Amino acid sequence: MSKCCINPSILSADFVNLQAELERISTADAVHVDVMDNHFVPNLTLGLPVVQRIQEVSALPLDAHLMISDADRWAPAYAELGLASVTFHVEAAAAPVKLARDIRDRGAKAGMALRPATPVEPYLDMLSELDMLLIMTVEPGFGGQKFLDITLPKIRRAAEAIRGSGLPLALQVDGGISADTIERAAEAGANVFVAGSAVYGSGDPNEAIRKLREAAEAVSK
């Protein structure tokens, strides 16, 4: 598994000043872009045109998290924008293996997300089709939620399977990640951490990123 990465979520940023908000997280590993459709989740955020514009102005790679229905239809279009990675929800995909291949064919890394109650075991055989597995540590759709400790055993099982596979697969967690919770997630085996309010809610986002990275790496060593 790769090094610890901190991917701040711009869901907690000021949407009126997104370019300036991107510049405030210059030490991050990637920008986590939450795409919501008010159908798969009860919220509406960004669509293709806005994500395309963010891609054009961002100095950091974009890590798109698609919380949308009919992922088979829409996810490849996000990959075509030149994003570094595109993650779809397995609950919203009719053919997840084909979709992962479609994303990779368009030049992006393919990620697959699981809601807190979705078991990981049925999907372990398709790890070779993925570049990243995302375990949601809150219910998708809203920022600022409390980290669900009940997801820790699933993170451990996923991390063990990834290690056993020998694949260079990233294990991402998203939801409630803060200075108080990142160590638990890292100890369970996660190595890519999405943090929204913990970064943008601080006075110094880059300092918050540094502290989160330091905490995760201390556990991962």
Coordinates of N, CA and C in Angstrom, one line a residue:
M1 N 0.8 -1.2 0.0 CA 0.0 0.0 0.0 C 0.9 1.2 0.0
S2 N 0.3 2.3 -0.5 CA 1.1 3.5 -0.7 C 1.2 4.4 0.6
K3 N 1.9 5.5 0.5 CA 2.1 6.4 1.6 C 0.7 7.0 2.1
C4 N 0.8 7.6 3.2 CA -0.4 8.3 3.7 C -0.7 9.5 2.9
C5 N -1.9 9.7 2.5 CA -2.3 10.9 1.7 C -3.4 11.6 2.4
I6 N -3.4 12.9 2.3 CA -4.5 13.8 2.8 C -5.2 14.5 1.6
N7 N -6.4 14.1 1.4 CA -7.2 14.7 0.3 C -8.3 15.5 0.9
P8 N -8.2 16.8 1.1 CA -9.2 17.7 1.6 C -10.5 17.7 0.7
S9 N -11.6 17.7 1.3 CA -12.9 17.8 0.6 C -13.3 19.2 0.4
I10 N -13.5 19.6 -0.8 CA -14.0 21.0 -1.0 C -15.5 21.2 -0.7
L11 N -16.1 20.1 -0.2 CA -17.5 20.2 0.2 C -17.6 21.2 1.4
S12 N -16.5 21.4 2.1 CA -16.5 22.3 3.3 C -15.8 23.6 2.9
A13 N -15.5 23.8 1.6 CA -14.9 25.1 1.2 C -16.0 26.1 0.9
D14 N -15.5 27.3 0.6 CA -16.4 28.4 0.1 C -16.6 28.3 -1.4
F15 N -17.8 27.8 -1.8 CA -18.1 27.6 -3.2 C -18.0 28.8 -4.0
V16 N -18.2 30.0 -3.4 CA -18.1 31.2 -4.2 C -16.7 31.6 -4.6
N17 N -15.7 31.1 -3.8 CA -14.3 31.4 -4.0 C -13.5 30.1 -4.2
L18 N -13.9 29.2 -5.0 CA -13.3 27.9 -5.0 C -11.8 27.9 -5.5
Q19 N -11.5 28.8 -6.4 CA -10.1 28.8 -6.8 C -9.2 29.3 -5.7
A20 N -9.6 30.3 -4.9 CA -8.8 30.7 -3.8 C -8.8 29.6 -2.7
E21 N -9.9 28.9 -2.5 CA -9.9 27.8 -1.6 C -9.0 26.7 -1.9
L22 N -8.8 26.4 -3.2 CA -7.9 25.4 -3.7 C -6.4 25.8 -3.3
E23 N -6.1 27.1 -3.4 CA -4.8 27.6 -3.1 C -4.5 27.5 -1.6
R24 N -5.5 27.4 -0.8 CA -5.3 27.3 0.7 C -4.9 25.9 1.1
I25 N -5.0 24.9 0.2 CA -4.6 23.5 0.6 C -3.5 23.1 -0.3
S26 N -2.5 23.9 -0.5 CA -1.4 23.6 -1.5 C -0.6 22.4 -1.1
T27 N -0.6 22.1 0.2 CA 0.3 20.9 0.6 C -0.5 19.6 0.6
A28 N -1.7 19.6 0.2 CA -2.5 18.4 0.1 C -2.0 17.5 -1.0
D29 N -2.4 16.2 -1.0 CA -2.0 15.3 -2.0 C -2.9 15.3 -3.2
A30 N -4.2 15.6 -2.9 CA -5.2 15.8 -4.0 C -6.4 16.5 -3.5
V31 N -7.2 17.0 -4.4 CA -8.5 17.7 -4.0 C -9.6 16.7 -4.1
H32 N -10.3 16.4 -3.0 CA -11.5 15.5 -3.1 C -12.7 16.3 -3.5
V33 N -13.3 15.9 -4.6 CA -14.4 16.6 -5.1 C -15.7 15.8 -5.0
D34 N -16.6 16.2 -4.2 CA -17.8 15.4 -3.9 C -18.9 15.8 -4.9
V35 N -19.3 14.9 -5.7 CA -20.4 15.1 -6.7 C -21.6 14.4 -6.2
M36 N -22.7 15.2 -6.0 CA -23.9 14.7 -5.4 C -25.1 15.1 -6.4
D37 N -26.1 14.2 -6.5 CA -27.1 14.4 -7.5 C -28.5 14.6 -6.9
N38 N -28.7 14.7 -5.6 CA -30.0 14.8 -5.0 C -30.9 13.6 -5.3
H39 N -30.3 12.5 -5.6 CA -31.0 11.3 -5.8 C -30.4 10.1 -5.1
F40 N -29.1 9.8 -5.4 CA -28.4 8.7 -4.7 C -28.2 9.2 -3.2
V41 N -28.0 10.5 -3.1 CA -27.9 11.1 -1.7 C -28.8 12.3 -1.7
P42 N -29.3 12.7 -0.5 CA -30.2 13.8 -0.4 C -29.5 15.2 -0.4
N43 N -28.7 15.4 -1.4 CA -28.0 16.7 -1.5 C -27.6 16.9 -2.9
L44 N -27.3 18.2 -3.3 CA -26.9 18.5 -4.6 C -25.7 19.4 -4.6
T45 N -24.6 19.0 -5.3 CA -23.4 19.8 -5.3 C -23.0 20.2 -6.7
L46 N -22.0 19.5 -7.2 CA -21.3 19.9 -8.4 C -21.6 18.9 -9.5
G47 N -21.6 19.5 -10.8 CA -21.8 18.6 -11.9 C -20.6 18.7 -12.8
L48 N -20.7 18.1 -14.0 CA -19.6 18.0 -15.0 C -19.0 19.4 -15.3
P49 N -19.7 20.4 -15.7 CA -19.1 21.7 -16.1 C -18.3 22.3 -15.0
V50 N -18.8 22.3 -13.7 CA -18.0 22.9 -12.6 C -16.8 22.1 -12.3
V51 N -16.9 20.7 -12.3 CA -15.7 19.9 -12.1 C -14.7 20.1 -13.2
Q52 N -15.1 20.3 -14.4 CA -14.2 20.6 -15.5 C -13.4 21.9 -15.3
R53 N -14.1 22.9 -14.8 CA -13.5 24.2 -14.5 C -12.5 24.1 -13.3
I54 N -12.9 23.3 -12.3 CA -12.0 23.1 -11.2 C -10.7 22.4 -11.7
Q55 N -10.9 21.4 -12.6 CA -9.7 20.7 -13.1 C -8.8 21.6 -13.9
E56 N -9.4 22.6 -14.5 CA -8.6 23.6 -15.3 C -7.7 24.5 -14.4
V57 N -8.2 24.8 -13.2 CA -7.5 25.8 -12.4 C -6.7 25.2 -11.3
S58 N -6.9 23.9 -11.0 CA -6.3 23.3 -9.8 C -4.9 22.9 -10.1
A59 N -4.0 23.3 -9.2 CA -2.6 22.8 -9.2 C -2.4 21.4 -8.7
L60 N -3.4 20.9 -8.0 CA -3.4 19.6 -7.4 C -4.3 18.6 -8.3
P61 N -4.0 17.3 -8.2 CA -4.8 16.4 -8.9 C -6.2 16.3 -8.3
L62 N -7.2 16.0 -9.1 CA -8.6 15.9 -8.5 C -8.9 14.4 -8.3
D63 N -9.6 14.2 -7.2 CA -10.0 12.9 -6.7 C -11.6 13.0 -6.6
A64 N -12.3 12.6 -7.6 CA -13.7 12.8 -7.7 C -14.4 11.6 -7.0
H65 N -15.4 11.9 -6.2 CA -16.2 10.9 -5.5 C -17.6 11.2 -5.9
L66 N -18.1 10.2 -6.8 CA -19.4 10.4 -7.4 C -20.5 9.7 -6.5
M67 N -21.3 10.5 -5.8 CA -22.4 10.0 -5.1 C -23.6 10.3 -5.9
I68 N -23.7 9.5 -7.0 CA -24.8 9.7 -8.0 C -25.4 8.4 -8.4
S69 N -26.6 8.4 -8.8 CA -27.2 7.3 -9.4 C -26.8 7.1 -10.9
D70 N -27.0 5.9 -11.4 CA -26.6 5.6 -12.8 C -25.2 5.9 -13.0
A71 N -24.3 5.4 -12.1 CA -22.9 5.6 -12.2 C -22.3 5.1 -13.5
D72 N -22.9 4.0 -14.0 CA -22.3 3.4 -15.3 C -22.4 4.3 -16.4
R73 N -23.4 5.2 -16.4 CA -23.6 6.1 -17.5 C -22.7 7.4 -17.3
W74 N -22.6 7.9 -16.1 CA -22.0 9.2 -15.9 C -20.5 9.2 -15.5
A75 N -20.1 8.1 -14.8 CA -18.7 8.1 -14.3 C -17.6 8.3 -15.4
P76 N -17.8 7.6 -16.6 CA -16.7 7.7 -17.6 C -16.5 9.1 -18.1
A77 N -17.6 9.9 -18.1 CA -17.5 11.3 -18.5 C -16.6 12.1 -17.6
Y78 N -16.6 11.8 -16.3 CA -15.7 12.5 -15.4 C -14.3 12.1 -15.6
A79 N -14.0 10.8 -16.0 CA -12.7 10.4 -16.3 C -12.2 11.1 -17.5
E80 N -13.0 11.4 -18.5 CA -12.6 12.0 -19.7 C -12.2 13.5 -19.5
L81 N -12.5 14.0 -18.3 CA -12.1 15.4 -18.0 C -10.6 15.5 -17.7
G82 N -10.0 14.3 -17.5 CA -8.6 14.3 -17.2 C -8.3 14.3 -15.7
L83 N -9.3 13.9 -14.9 CA -9.2 13.8 -13.4 C -8.2 12.6 -13.1
A84 N -7.5 12.8 -11.9 CA -6.6 11.8 -11.5 C -7.3 10.5 -11.2
S85 N -8.4 10.6 -10.5 CA -9.2 9.4 -10.1 C -10.7 9.7 -10.0
V86 N -11.4 8.7 -10.3 CA -12.9 8.8 -10.3 C -13.4 7.6 -9.5
T87 N -14.1 7.9 -8.4 CA -14.7 6.8 -7.6 C -16.2 6.8 -7.7
F88 N -16.7 5.6 -7.9 CA -18.2 5.4 -8.0 C -18.6 4.6 -6.8
H89 N -19.9 4.7 -6.5 CA -20.5 3.8 -5.5 C -20.9 2.5 -6.1
V90 N -20.5 1.4 -5.5 CA -20.9 0.1 -6.0 C -22.4 -0.1 -5.9
E91 N -23.0 0.6 -4.9 CA -24.5 0.5 -4.8 C -25.2 1.1 -6.0
A92 N -24.5 2.0 -6.7 CA -25.1 2.7 -7.8 C -24.7 2.2 -9.2
A93 N -23.9 1.1 -9.2 CA -23.4 0.6 -10.4 C -24.0 -0.8 -10.8
A94 N -24.4 -0.9 -12.0 CA -25.0 -2.2 -12.4 C -23.9 -3.2 -12.8
A95 N -22.8 -2.7 -13.3 CA -21.7 -3.5 -13.8 C -20.4 -2.9 -13.3
P96 N -20.1 -3.1 -12.0 CA -18.9 -2.4 -11.5 C -17.6 -2.8 -12.1
V97 N -17.4 -4.0 -12.6 CA -16.1 -4.4 -13.2 C -16.0 -3.6 -14.5
K98 N -17.0 -3.6 -15.3 CA -17.0 -2.9 -16.6 C -16.8 -1.4 -16.4
L99 N -17.4 -0.9 -15.4 CA -17.3 0.5 -15.1 C -15.9 0.9 -14.7
A100 N -15.3 0.1 -13.8 CA -13.9 0.3 -13.4 C -13.0 0.3 -14.6
R101 N -13.2 -0.6 -15.5 CA -12.4 -0.7 -16.7 C -12.6 0.5 -17.7
D102 N -13.9 0.9 -17.7 CA -14.2 2.1 -18.6 C -13.5 3.4 -18.0
I103 N -13.4 3.5 -16.7 CA -12.7 4.6 -16.1 C -11.2 4.6 -16.4
R104 N -10.7 3.4 -16.2 CA -9.2 3.2 -16.5 C -8.9 3.5 -18.0
D105 N -9.8 3.0 -18.8 CA -9.6 3.2 -20.3 C -9.5 4.6 -20.7
R106 N -10.1 5.5 -19.9 CA -10.1 6.9 -20.2 C -9.0 7.7 -19.4
G107 N -8.1 7.0 -18.8 CA -6.9 7.6 -18.3 C -7.0 7.9 -16.8
A108 N -8.1 7.6 -16.1 CA -8.1 7.9 -14.7 C -8.0 6.7 -13.9
K109 N -7.6 6.8 -12.6 CA -7.6 5.7 -11.7 C -9.0 5.4 -11.3
A110 N -9.3 4.1 -11.1 CA -10.7 3.7 -10.8 C -10.8 3.4 -9.3
G111 N -11.8 4.1 -8.7 CA -12.1 3.8 -7.3 C -13.5 3.3 -7.1
M112 N -13.7 2.5 -6.1 CA -15.0 2.0 -5.8 C -15.3 2.3 -4.3
A113 N -16.5 2.9 -4.0 CA -16.9 3.3 -2.7 C -18.0 2.4 -2.2
L114 N -17.9 2.1 -0.8 CA -18.9 1.3 -0.1 C -19.5 2.1 1.0
R115 N -20.8 2.2 1.1 CA -21.5 2.8 2.2 C -21.2 2.0 3.5
P116 N -21.4 2.7 4.7 CA -21.1 2.0 5.9 C -21.7 0.6 6.1
A117 N -22.9 0.4 5.6 CA -23.5 -0.9 5.8 C -23.3 -1.9 4.7
T118 N -22.6 -1.5 3.6 CA -22.3 -2.4 2.5 C -21.1 -3.3 2.8
P119 N -21.2 -4.6 2.8 CA -20.1 -5.4 3.2 C -19.0 -5.4 2.1
V120 N -17.8 -5.6 2.5 CA -16.7 -5.6 1.5 C -16.4 -6.9 0.9
E121 N -16.8 -8.0 1.6 CA -16.4 -9.3 1.1 C -16.9 -9.7 -0.3
P122 N -18.1 -9.3 -0.7 CA -18.5 -9.7 -2.1 C -17.7 -9.1 -3.2
Y123 N -16.9 -8.1 -2.9 CA -16.1 -7.4 -3.9 C -14.6 -7.6 -3.9
L124 N -14.2 -8.4 -3.0 CA -12.7 -8.7 -2.9 C -12.1 -9.3 -4.1
D125 N -12.9 -10.1 -4.8 CA -12.4 -10.7 -6.0 C -12.1 -9.7 -7.2
M126 N -12.6 -8.5 -7.1 CA -12.4 -7.5 -8.1 C -11.4 -6.5 -7.8
L127 N -10.6 -6.7 -6.7 CA -9.6 -5.7 -6.3 C -8.6 -5.4 -7.4
S128 N -8.3 -6.4 -8.3 CA -7.4 -6.1 -9.4 C -7.9 -5.2 -10.4
E129 N -9.2 -4.9 -10.4 CA -9.8 -4.0 -11.3 C -9.8 -2.6 -10.8
L130 N -9.3 -2.4 -9.6 CA -9.4 -1.1 -8.9 C -8.0 -0.5 -8.6
D131 N -8.0 0.8 -8.5 CA -6.8 1.5 -8.0 C -7.0 2.0 -6.5
M132 N -8.3 2.1 -6.1 CA -8.6 2.6 -4.8 C -9.9 2.0 -4.3
L133 N -10.0 1.7 -3.1 CA -11.2 1.2 -2.4 C -11.5 2.3 -1.4
L134 N -12.8 2.8 -1.4 CA -13.2 3.8 -0.4 C -14.2 3.2 0.5
I135 N -13.9 3.2 1.8 CA -14.8 2.8 2.8 C -15.4 4.1 3.4
M136 N -16.7 4.3 3.3 CA -17.3 5.4 3.9 C -17.4 5.2 5.4
T137 N -17.0 6.2 6.1 CA -17.0 6.2 7.6 C -18.2 7.1 8.1
V138 N -19.0 7.6 7.2 CA -20.3 8.2 7.6 C -21.2 7.8 6.4
E139 N -22.5 8.1 6.6 CA -23.4 7.9 5.5 C -23.1 9.1 4.4
P140 N -23.0 8.7 3.2 CA -22.7 9.8 2.2 C -23.8 10.8 2.0
G141 N -23.4 12.0 1.7 CA -24.4 13.0 1.4 C -24.3 14.3 2.1
F142 N -23.6 14.3 3.3 CA -23.5 15.5 4.1 C -22.1 15.6 4.7
G143 N -21.5 16.8 4.8 CA -20.3 17.0 5.5 C -20.5 17.2 7.0
G144 N -19.5 17.1 7.8 CA -19.6 17.4 9.2 C -20.2 16.4 10.1
Q145 N -20.3 15.1 9.6 CA -20.9 14.1 10.4 C -19.8 13.4 11.3
K146 N -20.3 12.7 12.3 CA -19.4 12.0 13.3 C -18.9 10.7 12.7
F147 N -17.7 10.4 12.9 CA -17.0 9.2 12.4 C -17.7 8.0 13.0
L148 N -18.0 7.0 12.2 CA -18.7 5.8 12.7 C -17.6 4.7 13.0
D149 N -17.4 4.5 14.2 CA -16.4 3.5 14.6 C -16.8 2.0 14.2
I150 N -18.1 1.8 13.9 CA -18.5 0.5 13.5 C -17.9 0.1 12.1
T151 N -17.3 1.1 11.4 CA -16.7 0.8 10.1 C -15.3 0.3 10.3
L152 N -14.7 0.4 11.5 CA -13.3 0.0 11.7 C -13.0 -1.4 11.4
P153 N -13.9 -2.4 11.8 CA -13.6 -3.8 11.4 C -13.6 -4.0 9.9
K154 N -14.5 -3.3 9.2 CA -14.5 -3.4 7.7 C -13.2 -2.9 7.1
I155 N -12.7 -1.8 7.6 CA -11.5 -1.2 7.2 C -10.4 -2.2 7.4
R156 N -10.3 -2.8 8.5 CA -9.3 -3.8 8.8 C -9.4 -5.0 7.8
R157 N -10.6 -5.5 7.6 CA -10.7 -6.6 6.7 C -10.3 -6.3 5.3
A158 N -10.7 -5.0 4.9 CA -10.3 -4.6 3.5 C -8.7 -4.4 3.4
A159 N -8.1 -3.9 4.5 CA -6.7 -3.7 4.5 C -6.0 -5.0 4.4
E160 N -6.5 -6.0 5.2 CA -5.9 -7.3 5.2 C -6.0 -8.0 3.8
A161 N -7.1 -7.8 3.1 CA -7.3 -8.4 1.8 C -6.4 -7.7 0.8
I162 N -6.2 -6.4 0.9 CA -5.3 -5.7 0.0 C -3.9 -6.1 0.2
R163 N -3.4 -6.2 1.4 CA -2.1 -6.7 1.7 C -1.9 -8.1 1.1
G164 N -2.9 -9.0 1.3 CA -2.8 -10.3 0.8 C -2.7 -10.4 -0.7
S165 N -3.3 -9.5 -1.3 CA -3.4 -9.5 -2.8 C -2.1 -9.0 -3.4
G166 N -1.3 -8.3 -2.7 CA 0.0 -7.7 -3.2 C -0.2 -6.6 -4.2
L167 N -1.4 -6.1 -4.3 CA -1.8 -5.1 -5.3 C -1.5 -3.7 -4.7
P168 N -1.0 -2.7 -5.5 CA -0.8 -1.4 -5.1 C -2.1 -0.6 -5.0
L169 N -3.0 -1.1 -4.2 CA -4.3 -0.5 -4.0 C -4.4 0.5 -2.9
A170 N -4.9 1.7 -3.1 CA -5.1 2.6 -2.0 C -6.4 2.3 -1.2
L171 N -6.4 2.5 0.1 CA -7.6 2.3 0.9 C -7.9 3.7 1.5
Q172 N -9.0 4.2 1.0 CA -9.4 5.6 1.4 C -10.6 5.5 2.4
V173 N -10.6 6.4 3.3 CA -11.7 6.6 4.2 C -12.2 8.0 4.1
D174 N -13.5 8.2 4.2 CA -14.2 9.5 4.0 C -15.3 9.6 5.0
G175 N -15.2 10.7 5.9 CA -16.3 10.9 6.8 C -15.9 11.0 8.2
G176 N -16.0 12.2 8.8 CA -15.6 12.4 10.2 C -14.1 12.3 10.5
I177 N -13.3 12.5 9.5 CA -11.9 12.4 9.7 C -11.4 13.7 10.3
S178 N -10.7 13.6 11.4 CA -10.2 14.7 12.1 C -9.0 14.3 12.9
A179 N -8.4 15.2 13.7 CA -7.3 14.9 14.5 C -7.6 13.9 15.6
D180 N -8.9 13.8 15.9 CA -9.3 12.9 16.9 C -9.6 11.5 16.4
T181 N -9.8 11.3 15.1 CA -10.2 10.0 14.5 C -9.2 9.4 13.5
I182 N -8.3 10.3 13.0 CA -7.5 9.8 11.9 C -6.6 8.6 12.4
E183 N -6.2 8.7 13.6 CA -5.3 7.6 14.1 C -6.0 6.3 14.1
R184 N -7.3 6.3 14.5 CA -8.0 5.0 14.5 C -8.2 4.4 13.1
A185 N -8.4 5.3 12.2 CA -8.6 4.9 10.8 C -7.3 4.4 10.2
A186 N -6.2 5.1 10.5 CA -4.8 4.6 10.1 C -4.4 3.3 10.7
E187 N -4.7 3.2 12.0 CA -4.4 1.9 12.7 C -5.1 0.7 12.0
A188 N -6.3 1.0 11.6 CA -7.1 -0.1 11.0 C -6.6 -0.4 9.6
G189 N -5.8 0.5 9.0 CA -5.2 0.1 7.7 C -5.4 1.1 6.6
A190 N -6.2 2.2 6.8 CA -6.4 3.2 5.7 C -5.2 4.0 5.5
N191 N -5.0 4.4 4.2 CA -3.8 5.2 4.0 C -4.1 6.5 3.1
V192 N -5.4 6.7 2.8 CA -5.8 7.9 2.1 C -7.0 8.5 2.9
F193 N -6.9 9.7 3.3 CA -7.8 10.3 4.2 C -8.5 11.5 3.7
V194 N -9.8 11.5 3.6 CA -10.6 12.6 3.1 C -11.0 13.4 4.4
A195 N -10.7 14.7 4.4 CA -11.0 15.6 5.6 C -11.6 16.9 5.0
G196 N -12.8 17.2 5.5 CA -13.4 18.4 5.0 C -13.3 19.5 6.0
S197 N -14.2 19.5 7.0 CA -14.3 20.5 8.0 C -13.1 20.6 8.9
A198 N -12.4 19.4 9.1 CA -11.2 19.4 9.9 C -10.1 20.3 9.2
V199 N -10.1 20.4 7.9 CA -9.1 21.3 7.2 C -9.7 22.7 7.0
Y200 N -10.8 22.8 6.3 CA -11.3 24.1 6.0 C -12.0 24.8 7.2
G201 N -12.3 24.1 8.2 CA -12.8 24.7 9.4 C -11.7 25.3 10.3
S202 N -10.4 25.0 10.0 CA -9.3 25.5 10.8 C -8.9 26.9 10.3
G203 N -8.1 27.6 11.1 CA -7.6 28.9 10.7 C -6.5 28.8 9.7
D204 N -5.8 27.6 9.6 CA -4.7 27.4 8.7 C -4.9 26.0 8.1
P205 N -5.5 25.9 6.9 CA -5.7 24.6 6.3 C -4.5 23.8 6.1
N206 N -3.4 24.4 5.6 CA -2.1 23.7 5.4 C -1.5 23.2 6.7
E207 N -1.7 23.9 7.8 CA -1.2 23.4 9.1 C -2.1 22.2 9.5
A208 N -3.4 22.3 9.3 CA -4.3 21.2 9.6 C -3.9 20.0 8.8
I209 N -3.6 20.1 7.5 CA -3.1 19.0 6.7 C -1.9 18.4 7.3
R210 N -0.9 19.2 7.7 CA 0.3 18.7 8.2 C 0.1 17.9 9.5
K211 N -0.7 18.4 10.4 CA -1.0 17.7 11.6 C -1.7 16.3 11.3
L212 N -2.7 16.3 10.4 CA -3.4 15.1 10.0 C -2.4 14.1 9.5
R213 N -1.5 14.5 8.6 CA -0.6 13.6 7.9 C 0.4 13.1 9.0
E214 N 0.9 13.9 9.9 CA 1.8 13.5 10.9 C 1.1 12.5 11.8
A215 N -0.1 12.7 12.2 CA -0.8 11.7 13.0 C -1.0 10.4 12.3
A216 N -1.4 10.4 11.1 CA -1.6 9.1 10.3 C -0.3 8.4 10.1
E217 N 0.8 9.1 9.8 CA 2.1 8.5 9.5 C 2.7 7.9 10.8
A218 N 2.4 8.5 11.9 CA 3.0 8.0 13.2 C 2.4 6.6 13.5
V219 N 1.1 6.4 13.2 CA 0.5 5.1 13.4 C 0.9 4.1 12.3
S220 N 1.1 4.6 11.1 CA 1.3 3.7 10.0 C 2.7 3.1 10.0
K221 N 3.7 3.7 10.7 CA 5.1 3.3 10.6 C 5.2 1.9 11.3

